[in-house]
Amino acid sequence: MPNLEHPAYPAATLLRLESLVPCRESQVSMLLSIFGERQQFTFPSIFIYGHTSSGKTYVMQTLLNTLQLPHVFVNCVEYFTSRLLLEEILIQLQNCSFETKHASHVLCDTFNDFVRMFKQAVTSQDLQDQTLYIVLDRAEQLREMEANILPAFLRLQELTDRNVTVVLLSEIVWELFRPSTGCFEPFTLYFPDYSIGHLQKILSHNHPPEYSADFYAAYINILLGVFYMVCRDLKELQHLAALNFSKYCEPVVRGEANERDTRKLWKNIEPHLKKAMQTVYLREISSSQWERLQRDDGEPGQLKGLSAHAHVELPYYSKFLLIAAYLASYNPVRTDKRFFLKHHGKIKKTNFMKKHEKTSNHLLGPKPFPLDRLLAILYSIVDNRVAPTANIFSQITSLVTLQLLSLVGHNDQLDGPRYKCTVSLDFIRAIARFFSLLHLKEGQSIGP
Amino acid sequence: MLSFLFKVKISAMSKRKSKESSSANGECISQVQRILRERFCHHHATGKPFGIEHQYRHLLELLKRTTVHGESNSALIIGPRGSGKTMLLNHVLKELMEIKQIRENLLEVHLNGLLQTNDKVALKEITRQLHLENVVGDKVFGSFAENLAFLLEALRKGDRTSSCPVLFILDEFDLFVHHKNQTLLYNLFDISQSAQTPVTVIGLTCRQDILELLEKRVKSRFSHRQIYLMNSFDFKQYIKIFKEQLSLPAEFLDESFAQKWNNNVQMLALSNVTVHHPLITASDLHEASKQYRMDSKANIVHGLSVLEICLIIAMKHLNDVYEGEPFNFQMVYNEFQKFMQRKAHCMYNFEKPVVMKAFEHLLQLELVKPIERPSVRAQREYLLMKLLLDNNQIMDALQAYPNCPTDVKQWATSSLSWL
C-alpha cells in the first residue's frame, strides 16, 4: 500500500490522513500531487466523478480538514438557486478568515457582484498566499441554474485573478455537463467504485467492541452475500449492517450457539435479511419500526409497509367502477363486444393486428377511454340494474380525487370526459376477491 | 489542443516530482514546480504565443492606431476554445503598455459575457471600470445611448482637450449577442464609428458563425475586421512547443539542475515520437494521457450492481428488437423476467419493488433518461425512457466488469431468436 508522502506537509498529518481514508490512498495521493504546496497554483477547476457513496465528499472533506487548507464547502442541493449559492460561498469565506469577528449579511445577486466581492474578501484576509478551494458537492444541480454559472465557476481563477481552485463533485459524467458552445475543461478525476474486498474491509472496520473482528467479518460476509447483487452502495450497506447485527447475535446471546457456529447463525439470519430486502431496504418501513419488530420478535405478517396503506376501502359501486375502468383501460375496444355481450360473433384478425400482437397492452400502460364506455362495461358486469344516478357519477369523481382514476384532457371538453385507470393488476385482484362471481369473468378478459 | 497539452503535462509533472526528490535538492524541486505551475495554470497571463506572429502584428498595429493616432476601430478575434485568444490579447496589451504615452493615456474596460448577463449590469460595470461612479451619482438616463454618451463626455471633461482613447474588450462576445435588442453591442459599435473619442471594440469569441448572430444594424456598424486563430500545428511544431514549455528558464538558480532537467526534456521530446508505445522513458506521459482518455461512462457501468447490469442488458435487447424505440420500466421488467425464467441459475428472483429501486438508481446516474417530464397523471412504471449507452459501450463495459456471472454475459451476447 503506497504511503502518502509530500514534502509540503508533515509526515504525522499524512499518516493520520491515511488512516482516515481506507481503500482510497491512490486517489488521495493523486489529489495531493495535484494540489502541490500551499501557495502554488493548481488547476483552475477539478471535476471528480464516481458512483454513489464512493467516498468523494468524505475524502475531500477529510483531506481539506486534516491538512487545514483554506476551503469553502457548499452542497448545491441545499443552496439550489444561484443567489443562495453565491451568498453562502461569501459567508463561508468570511468565516475562513481570522480577522472578521462576526459574519455580516451579504447581498449578492449576480455573478458579477460575486466576483467583485470575492476579490475584496480574499485580499482583506491572510489567504493571499495560499490556494483557496471552493468545493461544490452535487454539482449536477449547477446545470439547473442560470446558464452562466457553471462556465463562470470553471474559469473563476481567470475571472478573479486570484489563487483559487473550484472542485466539482458529482455522480454524473462530465459529458452531460458540457455546455453547447464549450467551456474551460476541468481536470477530471475518477473515483473508482469499491470492489467487494474493499467493501468488506470498510464495513468490518467499525465492529462493536464486545465481539471479535472475525465474528463481525463473518456477519458482513453473509450480508454481502445477500445484498451485493442488488446494491453496492456503501451507505445502504452500512445502514443494513447496523440494523441487523443485533438479530444476528441473538443465538449467541441466548446461549443457543457460540460464535463459530456459522450454520446456525446463517439459518437464523437468512430469512430476516430477505425480509429486510423487501421492507427496510425499500424504505417501506422505517428503521425504528424495524428495530421494534426485531425486539418484539413479532410475526413478519404484521408488518404494514407503506404500500399496504395504498389499499383503501371503497364503497360497493366504486369497486365495480374501478374494475370496469381497469377493463376499459387494458382491453382493446374491439374485444368489448366479445366479452360483454351474450351473443357475440368471432372477431377476424386483420393483418394490422397480427403485426402488433407482440406488444401487450400490459406493457404499454393504460389507455384512455370515454365515460360512456365505462358505464357500458359497468352495466354489463353488475348483476342487478344500476341506474345512472348522481351517486354513480360522484363516485367516479371521488375515484379521480383518490388518484385511482385520472382525467385525461381538459375539463371543459365538450365530447365528454375521458379517463385512465392508474391502479395495478394486484390492486384489482384484491378487490375482485370480494366478488367470487366476477372472478370467472376476470379470468376471461384479463387473460393474455 | 493546448489545454490537452497542459493537462497531460501537469499530471505527468506532479508524479515525476516524487521520483526525483531523492536525487535532487528538495528546494530545487519545489522551485521547478512553482515555475512550471505558474506557466501552465496561470498561463492566460504569462504564456508565450507560438505560431501566431501574423495575428499578433495585425492586432498590435490596430491598437497602436487607436492609442497613438486616435483612430476608432472594431475587431473580432475568433478561434476555438484554447487557441490562445485571451493570451494573444494580453501579450499585445503588455507590449503596448511599455510605451509611456500609451500607458498614461489608455483606458481599458474589460467586459465578460459570463459576468455581465444583461445590458444594465454591463453599463454599471463600464461606469465602475472607468471610475465614474461619483460623476454619474444618482442620475437617471432615458436610454442606454444617453448614458454611454454621458460617460464618454465625462472622460473628456478631465484636464485635456482631446479625450483618452478607450479600449473595450468583450470576452465571450457570443453571449452579448443574446441580450435584448443587442443594445450594448449596437451602442458600442455606433460610437466606434461616429464619436470623437477614439474607441476600439475588441470581441473574443469561439463561435465561427458569430457574424450571422449579429443583428443587421449592429453588423453594419461593425468594421468586419476578423482575426482568426486556427492553430494547426504539425507534429514537428508540436514537439518544439513541448520542449519550450517544459524547459526551465535561463535564470534558474541551480544551474546544474537546470541543465539536467533541460537535457531530460530534450530526450523526452525525441522519444515523444514513441509515446504511443509504452516505453519506460515516457511512461509518465503515457499514463497521464491514458487517464485523460478514459471513457467515463464505461467507468460508471463498472460500478453498477449485477441487478442493474441485467437491467441494462434487458434495455439493450429491447433497443435491438424495437430499433431504438423508447421503452418503459414495465417492458424492461418483463424482459428481465423472461431471462430469469429461462436462463438464470445464479440470480435470486427479485421482487418488483427491488428491481424498481435498481432502475431508479440508473435514472439517478443519468444512464437512462425519460423522454418527457414525469407527471402526476402517469404512473412511474409506464414513463417512456431512452438508454444513453450504445451497444459497443455496453459490451466493452461487460468485458471489464469484475466477477460477472456467466449466464448474464451469455444473455448479453445472445441474439433474440429465442424471443
CSV table of C-alpha atoms in Angstrom, one decimal, chain A residues 42-446:
chain,number,residue,atom,x,y,z
A,42,THR,CA,-3.1,24.4,-9.3
A,43,PHE,CA,-5.7,23.6,-12.0
A,44,PRO,CA,-8.4,26.3,-12.1
A,45,SER,CA,-11.1,23.6,-11.9
A,46,ILE,CA,-11.2,19.9,-11.0
A,47,PHE,CA,-14.1,17.6,-11.7
A,48,ILE,CA,-14.4,14.5,-9.6
A,49,TYR,CA,-17.0,11.9,-10.5
A,50,GLY,CA,-17.8,8.4,-9.2
A,51,HIS,CA,-20.6,6.3,-8.1
A,52,THR,CA,-23.0,7.0,-5.2
A,53,SER,CA,-21.2,6.5,-1.9
A,54,SER,CA,-17.8,6.1,-3.4
A,55,GLY,CA,-16.3,8.5,-0.9
A,56,LYS,CA,-16.0,11.7,-2.9
A,57,THR,CA,-17.4,14.1,-0.4
A,58,TYR,CA,-15.9,12.2,2.5
A,59,VAL,CA,-12.4,12.2,1.1
A,60,MET,CA,-12.5,15.8,0.0
A,61,GLN,CA,-13.7,17.0,3.4
A,62,THR,CA,-11.2,14.8,5.3
A,63,LEU,CA,-8.3,15.9,3.1
A,64,LEU,CA,-9.1,19.6,3.4
A,65,ASN,CA,-9.8,19.5,7.1
A,66,THR,CA,-6.8,17.4,8.1
A,67,LEU,CA,-4.3,19.4,6.1
A,68,GLN,CA,-6.1,22.6,7.2
A,69,LEU,CA,-6.2,24.0,3.7
A,70,PRO,CA,-8.5,27.1,3.4
A,71,HIS,CA,-11.7,26.0,1.8
A,72,VAL,CA,-15.4,26.6,1.3
A,73,PHE,CA,-17.7,23.6,1.1
A,74,VAL,CA,-21.2,24.0,-0.4
A,75,ASN,CA,-23.8,21.5,-1.3
A,76,CYS,CA,-25.7,22.6,-4.4
A,77,VAL,CA,-28.9,20.8,-3.5
A,78,GLU,CA,-29.1,22.7,-0.3
A,79,TYR,CA,-28.4,26.0,-2.0
A,80,PHE,CA,-30.3,25.4,-5.1
A,81,THR,CA,-30.5,28.9,-6.6
A,82,SER,CA,-27.6,30.9,-7.8
A,83,ARG,CA,-28.2,33.6,-5.3
A,84,LEU,CA,-28.3,31.3,-2.3
A,85,LEU,CA,-25.2,29.5,-3.6
A,86,LEU,CA,-23.1,32.7,-4.1
A,87,GLU,CA,-24.2,34.2,-0.9
A,88,GLU,CA,-23.3,31.1,1.0
A,89,ILE,CA,-19.8,31.0,-0.5
A,90,LEU,CA,-19.2,34.6,0.5
A,91,ILE,CA,-20.5,33.9,4.1
A,92,GLN,CA,-18.2,30.9,4.5
A,93,LEU,CA,-15.3,32.9,3.1
A,94,GLN,CA,-15.8,35.4,5.9
A,95,ASN,CA,-15.7,32.5,8.4
A,96,CYS,CA,-12.5,31.3,6.8
A,97,SER,CA,-10.5,34.4,7.8
A,98,PHE,CA,-9.5,35.0,11.4
A,99,GLU,CA,-9.9,38.8,11.0
A,100,THR,CA,-13.7,39.1,10.8
A,101,LYS,CA,-15.2,38.5,14.2
A,102,HIS,CA,-18.8,38.4,13.1
A,103,ALA,CA,-20.5,37.4,9.9
A,104,SER,CA,-22.3,40.2,8.3
A,105,HIS,CA,-25.1,39.6,5.8
A,106,VAL,CA,-24.0,39.7,2.2
A,107,LEU,CA,-26.2,40.6,-0.7
A,108,CYS,CA,-25.2,39.0,-3.9
A,109,ASP,CA,-27.5,38.7,-6.9
A,110,THR,CA,-25.4,38.1,-9.9
A,111,PHE,CA,-22.1,36.5,-10.6
A,112,ASN,CA,-20.7,39.9,-11.4
A,113,ASP,CA,-21.2,41.1,-7.9
A,114,PHE,CA,-19.9,37.8,-6.7
A,115,VAL,CA,-16.6,38.3,-8.5
A,116,ARG,CA,-16.2,41.8,-7.1
A,117,MET,CA,-17.0,40.8,-3.5
A,118,PHE,CA,-14.8,37.7,-3.8
A,119,LYS,CA,-11.8,39.7,-4.8
A,120,GLN,CA,-12.4,42.0,-1.9
A,121,ALA,CA,-12.8,39.2,0.5
A,122,VAL,CA,-9.7,37.4,-0.5
A,123,THR,CA,-7.4,40.5,-0.4
A,124,SER,CA,-8.6,41.5,3.0
A,125,GLN,CA,-7.5,38.3,4.6
A,126,ASP,CA,-4.5,36.2,5.2
A,127,LEU,CA,-5.5,33.9,2.4
A,128,GLN,CA,-3.4,35.7,-0.1
A,129,ASP,CA,-0.6,33.3,-0.3
A,130,GLN,CA,-2.5,30.1,-0.1
A,131,THR,CA,-4.7,28.4,-2.6
A,132,LEU,CA,-8.4,28.7,-1.7
A,133,TYR,CA,-10.5,25.7,-2.6
A,134,ILE,CA,-14.2,26.0,-3.4
A,135,VAL,CA,-15.8,22.6,-3.3
A,136,LEU,CA,-19.3,22.2,-4.8
A,137,ASP,CA,-21.0,19.0,-3.9
A,138,ARG,CA,-23.8,17.5,-6.1
A,139,ALA,CA,-22.6,19.7,-8.9
A,140,GLU,CA,-25.2,18.4,-11.3
A,141,GLN,CA,-27.6,20.9,-9.8
A,142,LEU,CA,-25.5,23.7,-11.3
A,143,ARG,CA,-26.9,22.8,-14.7
A,144,GLU,CA,-30.4,23.8,-13.5
A,145,MET,CA,-29.3,27.3,-12.5
A,146,GLU,CA,-28.6,30.1,-15.0
A,147,ALA,CA,-26.5,29.2,-17.9
A,148,ASN,CA,-23.5,31.3,-17.0
A,149,ILE,CA,-23.0,29.8,-13.5
A,150,LEU,CA,-21.2,26.6,-14.5
A,151,PRO,CA,-18.8,28.1,-17.1
A,152,ALA,CA,-18.1,31.0,-14.8
A,153,PHE,CA,-17.1,28.7,-11.9
A,154,LEU,CA,-14.8,26.7,-14.2
A,155,ARG,CA,-13.0,29.9,-15.0
A,156,LEU,CA,-13.1,31.5,-11.6
A,157,GLN,CA,-9.3,31.6,-11.3
A,158,GLU,CA,-9.0,33.6,-14.5
A,159,LEU,CA,-12.0,35.9,-13.8
A,160,THR,CA,-10.9,36.9,-10.3
A,161,ASP,CA,-7.1,36.7,-11.0
A,162,ARG,CA,-6.6,35.0,-7.6
A,163,ASN,CA,-5.2,31.7,-6.4
A,164,VAL,CA,-8.5,29.8,-6.2
A,165,THR,CA,-9.5,26.3,-7.4
A,166,VAL,CA,-13.0,25.1,-7.9
A,167,VAL,CA,-13.7,21.4,-7.2
A,168,LEU,CA,-16.9,19.9,-8.5
A,169,LEU,CA,-18.1,16.6,-7.1
A,170,SER,CA,-20.8,14.6,-8.9
A,171,GLU,CA,-22.2,11.2,-9.9
A,172,ILE,CA,-22.9,12.3,-13.4
A,173,VAL,CA,-20.2,12.1,-16.1
A,174,TRP,CA,-18.6,15.3,-17.5
A,175,GLU,CA,-20.0,14.8,-21.0
A,176,LEU,CA,-23.5,15.5,-19.7
A,177,PHE,CA,-22.3,18.8,-18.1
A,178,ARG,CA,-20.5,20.4,-21.0
A,179,PRO,CA,-22.4,23.5,-22.4
A,180,SER,CA,-23.2,23.6,-26.0
A,181,THR,CA,-20.6,26.2,-27.0
A,182,GLY,CA,-17.9,24.6,-24.9
A,183,CYS,CA,-16.2,25.9,-21.7
A,184,PHE,CA,-12.9,25.7,-19.9
A,185,GLU,CA,-12.4,22.0,-19.5
A,186,PRO,CA,-11.6,20.9,-15.9
A,187,PHE,CA,-9.2,18.2,-14.9
A,188,THR,CA,-11.4,15.1,-14.5
A,189,LEU,CA,-10.7,12.6,-11.8
A,190,TYR,CA,-12.5,9.3,-11.4
A,191,PHE,CA,-13.1,7.7,-8.0
A,192,PRO,CA,-13.5,4.0,-8.8
A,193,ASP,CA,-16.2,2.1,-7.1
A,194,TYR,CA,-15.3,-0.1,-4.2
A,195,SER,CA,-14.7,-3.8,-5.0
A,196,ILE,CA,-16.2,-6.4,-2.8
A,197,GLY,CA,-13.0,-6.8,-0.9
A,198,HIS,CA,-12.9,-3.1,-0.2
A,199,LEU,CA,-16.5,-3.1,0.9
A,200,GLN,CA,-15.7,-6.0,3.3
A,201,LYS,CA,-12.7,-4.1,4.7
A,202,ILE,CA,-14.6,-0.9,5.3
A,203,LEU,CA,-17.7,-2.5,6.7
A,204,SER,CA,-15.7,-4.7,9.1
A,205,HIS,CA,-13.8,-1.6,10.2
A,206,ASN,CA,-16.5,-0.4,12.7
A,207,HIS,CA,-17.3,-3.6,14.5
A,208,PRO,CA,-18.7,-3.2,18.1
A,209,PRO,CA,-16.1,-3.9,20.7
A,210,GLU,CA,-18.0,-6.7,22.5
A,211,TYR,CA,-17.5,-9.1,19.7
A,212,SER,CA,-14.4,-10.3,17.9
A,213,ALA,CA,-13.4,-8.9,14.5
A,214,ASP,CA,-13.7,-12.4,12.9
A,215,PHE,CA,-17.3,-12.8,14.1
A,216,TYR,CA,-18.2,-9.4,12.6
A,217,ALA,CA,-16.4,-10.2,9.4
A,218,ALA,CA,-18.4,-13.4,9.0
A,219,TYR,CA,-21.6,-11.4,9.5
A,220,ILE,CA,-20.5,-8.9,6.9
A,221,ASN,CA,-19.8,-11.8,4.6
A,222,ILE,CA,-23.3,-13.1,4.9
A,223,LEU,CA,-24.8,-9.7,4.5
A,224,LEU,CA,-22.8,-9.0,1.3
A,225,GLY,CA,-23.8,-12.4,0.0
A,226,VAL,CA,-27.5,-11.5,0.2
A,227,PHE,CA,-27.3,-7.8,-0.8
A,228,TYR,CA,-24.2,-7.5,-3.1
A,229,MET,CA,-26.1,-8.4,-6.2
A,230,VAL,CA,-28.7,-5.8,-5.7
A,231,CYS,CA,-26.8,-2.9,-4.2
A,232,ARG,CA,-23.2,-1.8,-3.9
A,233,ASP,CA,-23.9,1.4,-2.2
A,234,LEU,CA,-21.7,1.7,0.9
A,235,LYS,CA,-24.1,3.9,2.9
A,236,GLU,CA,-27.1,1.5,2.4
A,237,LEU,CA,-25.0,-1.5,3.3
A,238,GLN,CA,-23.7,0.2,6.5
A,239,HIS,CA,-27.3,1.0,7.4
A,240,LEU,CA,-28.4,-2.5,6.9
A,241,ALA,CA,-25.4,-3.9,8.8
A,242,ALA,CA,-26.1,-1.7,11.8
A,243,LEU,CA,-29.8,-2.6,11.8
A,244,ASN,CA,-29.5,-6.4,11.6
A,245,PHE,CA,-26.5,-7.1,13.8
A,246,SER,CA,-28.5,-7.5,17.0
A,247,LYS,CA,-30.7,-10.1,15.4
A,248,TYR,CA,-27.6,-11.9,14.2
A,249,CYS,CA,-26.1,-12.0,17.7
A,250,GLU,CA,-29.3,-13.3,19.2
A,251,PRO,CA,-28.4,-17.0,19.2
A,252,VAL,CA,-25.1,-16.2,20.8
A,253,VAL,CA,-26.8,-14.0,23.4
A,254,ARG,CA,-29.4,-16.6,24.2
A,255,GLY,CA,-26.8,-19.2,24.5
A,256,GLU,CA,-28.1,-21.4,21.7
A,257,ALA,CA,-24.9,-21.2,19.7
A,258,ASN,CA,-21.4,-20.0,20.1
A,259,GLU,CA,-19.6,-17.5,17.8
A,260,ARG,CA,-18.2,-20.1,15.5
A,261,ASP,CA,-21.5,-21.9,14.7
A,262,THR,CA,-21.8,-20.4,11.3
A,263,ARG,CA,-24.5,-22.7,10.1
A,264,LYS,CA,-26.9,-22.0,12.9
A,265,LEU,CA,-26.3,-18.3,12.7
A,266,TRP,CA,-26.8,-18.3,9.0
A,267,LYS,CA,-30.1,-20.2,9.3
A,268,ASN,CA,-31.3,-17.7,11.9
A,269,ILE,CA,-30.4,-14.6,10.0
A,270,GLU,CA,-31.1,-15.5,6.4
A,271,PRO,CA,-35.0,-15.2,6.3
A,272,HIS,CA,-34.6,-12.0,8.3
A,273,LEU,CA,-32.3,-10.5,5.7
A,274,LYS,CA,-34.6,-11.5,2.9
A,275,LYS,CA,-37.4,-9.8,4.7
A,276,ALA,CA,-35.2,-6.7,5.2
A,277,MET,CA,-34.7,-6.5,1.5
A,278,GLN,CA,-38.4,-6.2,0.9
A,279,THR,CA,-39.1,-3.7,3.6
A,280,VAL,CA,-36.3,-1.6,5.2
A,281,TYR,CA,-34.2,-1.6,2.0
A,282,LEU,CA,-37.1,-0.2,0.1
A,283,ARG,CA,-37.9,2.2,2.9
A,284,GLU,CA,-41.3,0.7,3.2
A,285,ILE,CA,-41.0,0.8,6.9
A,286,SER,CA,-38.7,3.0,8.9
A,287,SER,CA,-35.7,1.7,10.7
A,288,SER,CA,-37.2,2.3,14.1
A,289,GLN,CA,-40.2,0.2,13.2
A,290,TRP,CA,-37.8,-2.5,12.0
A,291,GLU,CA,-35.9,-2.4,15.3
A,292,ARG,CA,-39.1,-2.6,17.3
A,293,LEU,CA,-40.2,-5.6,15.3
A,294,GLN,CA,-37.0,-7.3,16.0
A,295,ARG,CA,-37.2,-6.7,19.6
A,296,ASP,CA,-40.8,-7.8,19.9
A,297,ASP,CA,-40.0,-10.8,17.8
A,298,GLY,CA,-43.3,-10.3,16.1
A,299,GLU,CA,-44.5,-12.1,13.0
A,300,PRO,CA,-43.5,-10.6,9.8
A,301,GLY,CA,-47.1,-10.8,8.7
A,302,GLN,CA,-47.9,-7.9,11.0
A,303,LEU,CA,-45.6,-5.7,9.1
A,304,LYS,CA,-47.6,-3.0,7.4
A,305,GLY,CA,-45.3,-1.3,4.8
A,306,LEU,CA,-46.1,1.9,3.1
A,307,SER,CA,-47.5,0.3,0.0
A,308,ALA,CA,-50.0,-1.6,2.2
A,309,HIS,CA,-51.6,1.7,3.1
A,310,ALA,CA,-52.4,2.3,-0.5
A,311,HIS,CA,-55.2,-0.2,-0.3
A,312,VAL,CA,-58.4,1.7,0.5
A,313,GLU,CA,-61.8,0.5,1.5
A,314,LEU,CA,-64.1,1.5,-1.3
A,315,PRO,CA,-67.9,1.6,-1.4
A,316,TYR,CA,-69.8,-1.1,-3.2
A,317,TYR,CA,-70.3,0.6,-6.6
A,318,SER,CA,-66.9,2.2,-6.5
A,319,LYS,CA,-65.3,-1.3,-6.5
A,320,PHE,CA,-67.3,-2.2,-9.6
A,321,LEU,CA,-66.4,1.2,-11.2
A,322,LEU,CA,-62.7,0.6,-10.6
A,323,ILE,CA,-62.8,-2.9,-12.1
A,324,ALA,CA,-64.8,-1.6,-15.1
A,325,ALA,CA,-62.2,1.1,-15.5
A,326,TYR,CA,-59.4,-1.3,-15.5
A,327,LEU,CA,-61.1,-3.5,-18.1
A,328,ALA,CA,-61.7,-0.4,-20.2
A,329,SER,CA,-58.1,0.7,-20.0
A,330,TYR,CA,-56.4,-2.6,-20.7
A,331,ASN,CA,-58.8,-4.3,-23.2
A,332,PRO,CA,-58.9,-3.0,-26.7
A,333,VAL,CA,-62.2,-1.7,-27.9
A,334,ARG,CA,-62.8,-4.4,-30.4
A,335,THR,CA,-62.9,-7.1,-27.7
A,336,ASP,CA,-65.7,-5.4,-25.8
A,337,LYS,CA,-68.4,-6.9,-27.9
A,338,ARG,CA,-66.9,-10.4,-27.4
A,339,PHE,CA,-66.6,-10.3,-23.7
A,340,PHE,CA,-69.6,-8.3,-22.6
A,341,LEU,CA,-72.4,-9.4,-24.9
A,342,LYS,CA,-74.3,-12.6,-24.6
A,343,HIS,CA,-74.5,-13.4,-28.2
A,344,HIS,CA,-71.3,-12.5,-29.9
A,345,GLY,CA,-69.6,-13.5,-33.1
A,346,LYS,CA,-66.0,-14.2,-33.8
A,347,ILE,CA,-63.6,-11.4,-34.4
A,348,LYS,CA,-61.5,-11.7,-37.6
A,349,LYS,CA,-57.9,-10.8,-37.1
A,350,THR,CA,-56.6,-8.4,-39.7
A,351,ASN,CA,-53.0,-8.1,-40.8
A,352,PHE,CA,-52.5,-5.0,-38.7
A,353,MET,CA,-53.5,-6.7,-35.5
A,354,LYS,CA,-51.2,-9.7,-36.3
A,355,LYS,CA,-48.2,-7.4,-36.7
A,356,HIS,CA,-48.7,-5.6,-33.4
A,357,GLU,CA,-49.7,-8.5,-31.3
A,358,LYS,CA,-46.4,-8.8,-29.6
A,359,THR,CA,-46.7,-5.6,-27.6
A,360,SER,CA,-49.2,-6.5,-25.0
A,361,ASN,CA,-51.3,-3.8,-23.5
A,362,HIS,CA,-50.0,-4.5,-20.1
A,363,LEU,CA,-46.6,-3.3,-21.1
A,364,LEU,CA,-47.6,-0.1,-22.6
A,365,GLY,CA,-49.8,1.2,-19.8
A,366,PRO,CA,-53.4,2.1,-19.5
A,367,LYS,CA,-55.3,3.7,-22.5
A,368,PRO,CA,-57.8,6.5,-22.1
A,369,PHE,CA,-61.5,5.6,-22.5
A,370,PRO,CA,-64.6,7.8,-22.7
A,371,LEU,CA,-67.2,7.9,-19.9
A,372,ASP,CA,-69.8,6.1,-22.0
A,373,ARG,CA,-67.7,3.0,-22.4
A,374,LEU,CA,-67.0,2.9,-18.7
A,375,LEU,CA,-70.7,3.0,-17.9
A,376,ALA,CA,-71.5,0.4,-20.6
A,377,ILE,CA,-69.0,-2.1,-19.1
A,378,LEU,CA,-70.2,-1.3,-15.7
A,379,TYR,CA,-73.8,-2.2,-16.6
A,380,SER,CA,-72.7,-5.5,-18.1
A,381,ILE,CA,-70.6,-6.6,-15.1
A,382,VAL,CA,-73.1,-5.7,-12.3
A,383,ASP,CA,-75.8,-8.2,-11.9
A,384,ASN,CA,-78.7,-6.0,-10.8
A,385,ARG,CA,-79.8,-3.0,-12.6
A,386,VAL,CA,-77.8,0.1,-12.0
A,387,ALA,CA,-79.4,3.5,-12.5
A,388,PRO,CA,-77.2,6.3,-13.8
A,389,THR,CA,-77.8,8.4,-10.7
A,390,ALA,CA,-75.7,11.3,-9.4
A,391,ASN,CA,-74.4,8.8,-6.8
A,392,ILE,CA,-72.6,6.9,-9.5
A,393,PHE,CA,-71.1,10.0,-11.1
A,394,SER,CA,-70.0,11.4,-7.8
A,395,GLN,CA,-68.2,8.1,-7.0
A,396,ILE,CA,-66.4,8.5,-10.3
A,397,THR,CA,-65.2,11.9,-9.3
A,398,SER,CA,-64.1,10.7,-5.9
A,399,LEU,CA,-62.1,7.9,-7.6
A,400,VAL,CA,-60.3,10.7,-9.6
A,401,THR,CA,-59.6,12.6,-6.4
A,402,LEU,CA,-58.1,9.4,-4.9
A,403,GLN,CA,-55.9,9.2,-8.0
A,404,LEU,CA,-57.2,5.7,-8.7
A,405,LEU,CA,-58.5,7.1,-12.0
A,406,SER,CA,-57.0,10.0,-13.8
A,407,LEU,CA,-58.7,12.5,-16.0
A,408,VAL,CA,-57.2,12.8,-19.5
A,409,GLY,CA,-57.5,16.0,-21.4
A,410,HIS,CA,-59.3,19.2,-20.4
A,411,ASN,CA,-62.1,19.7,-18.0
A,412,ASP,CA,-64.1,21.7,-20.5
A,413,GLN,CA,-64.0,19.2,-23.3
A,414,LEU,CA,-67.4,19.1,-24.9
A,415,ASP,CA,-67.4,15.4,-26.1
A,416,GLY,CA,-67.4,14.2,-22.6
A,417,PRO,CA,-64.6,13.4,-20.1
A,418,ARG,CA,-62.0,10.7,-20.8
A,419,TYR,CA,-60.3,8.7,-18.0
A,420,LYS,CA,-57.5,6.4,-17.5
A,421,CYS,CA,-57.1,3.7,-14.8
A,422,THR,CA,-54.0,4.1,-12.7
A,423,VAL,CA,-54.0,1.1,-10.5
A,424,SER,CA,-52.1,-2.1,-10.9
A,425,LEU,CA,-53.4,-5.6,-11.5
A,426,ASP,CA,-52.6,-6.7,-7.9
A,427,PHE,CA,-54.9,-4.0,-6.6
A,428,ILE,CA,-57.7,-5.0,-8.8
A,429,ARG,CA,-57.2,-8.7,-7.9
A,430,ALA,CA,-57.5,-7.7,-4.3
A,431,ILE,CA,-60.8,-6.0,-4.9
A,432,ALA,CA,-62.2,-8.7,-7.1
A,433,ARG,CA,-61.6,-11.3,-4.4
A,434,PHE,CA,-64.7,-9.9,-2.8
A,435,PHE,CA,-66.8,-10.8,-5.8
A,436,SER,CA,-66.4,-14.5,-6.4
A,437,LEU,CA,-68.9,-14.4,-9.1
A,438,LEU,CA,-67.0,-11.9,-11.1
A,439,HIS,CA,-63.8,-13.8,-10.7
A,440,LEU,CA,-64.9,-16.0,-13.6
A,441,LYS,CA,-65.4,-13.1,-15.9
A,442,GLU,CA,-62.0,-11.7,-14.8
A,443,GLY,CA,-60.3,-14.8,-15.9
A,444,GLN,CA,-61.7,-14.4,-19.4
A,445,SER,CA,-61.0,-10.8,-20.0
A,446,ILE,CA,-57.7,-10.2,-18.4
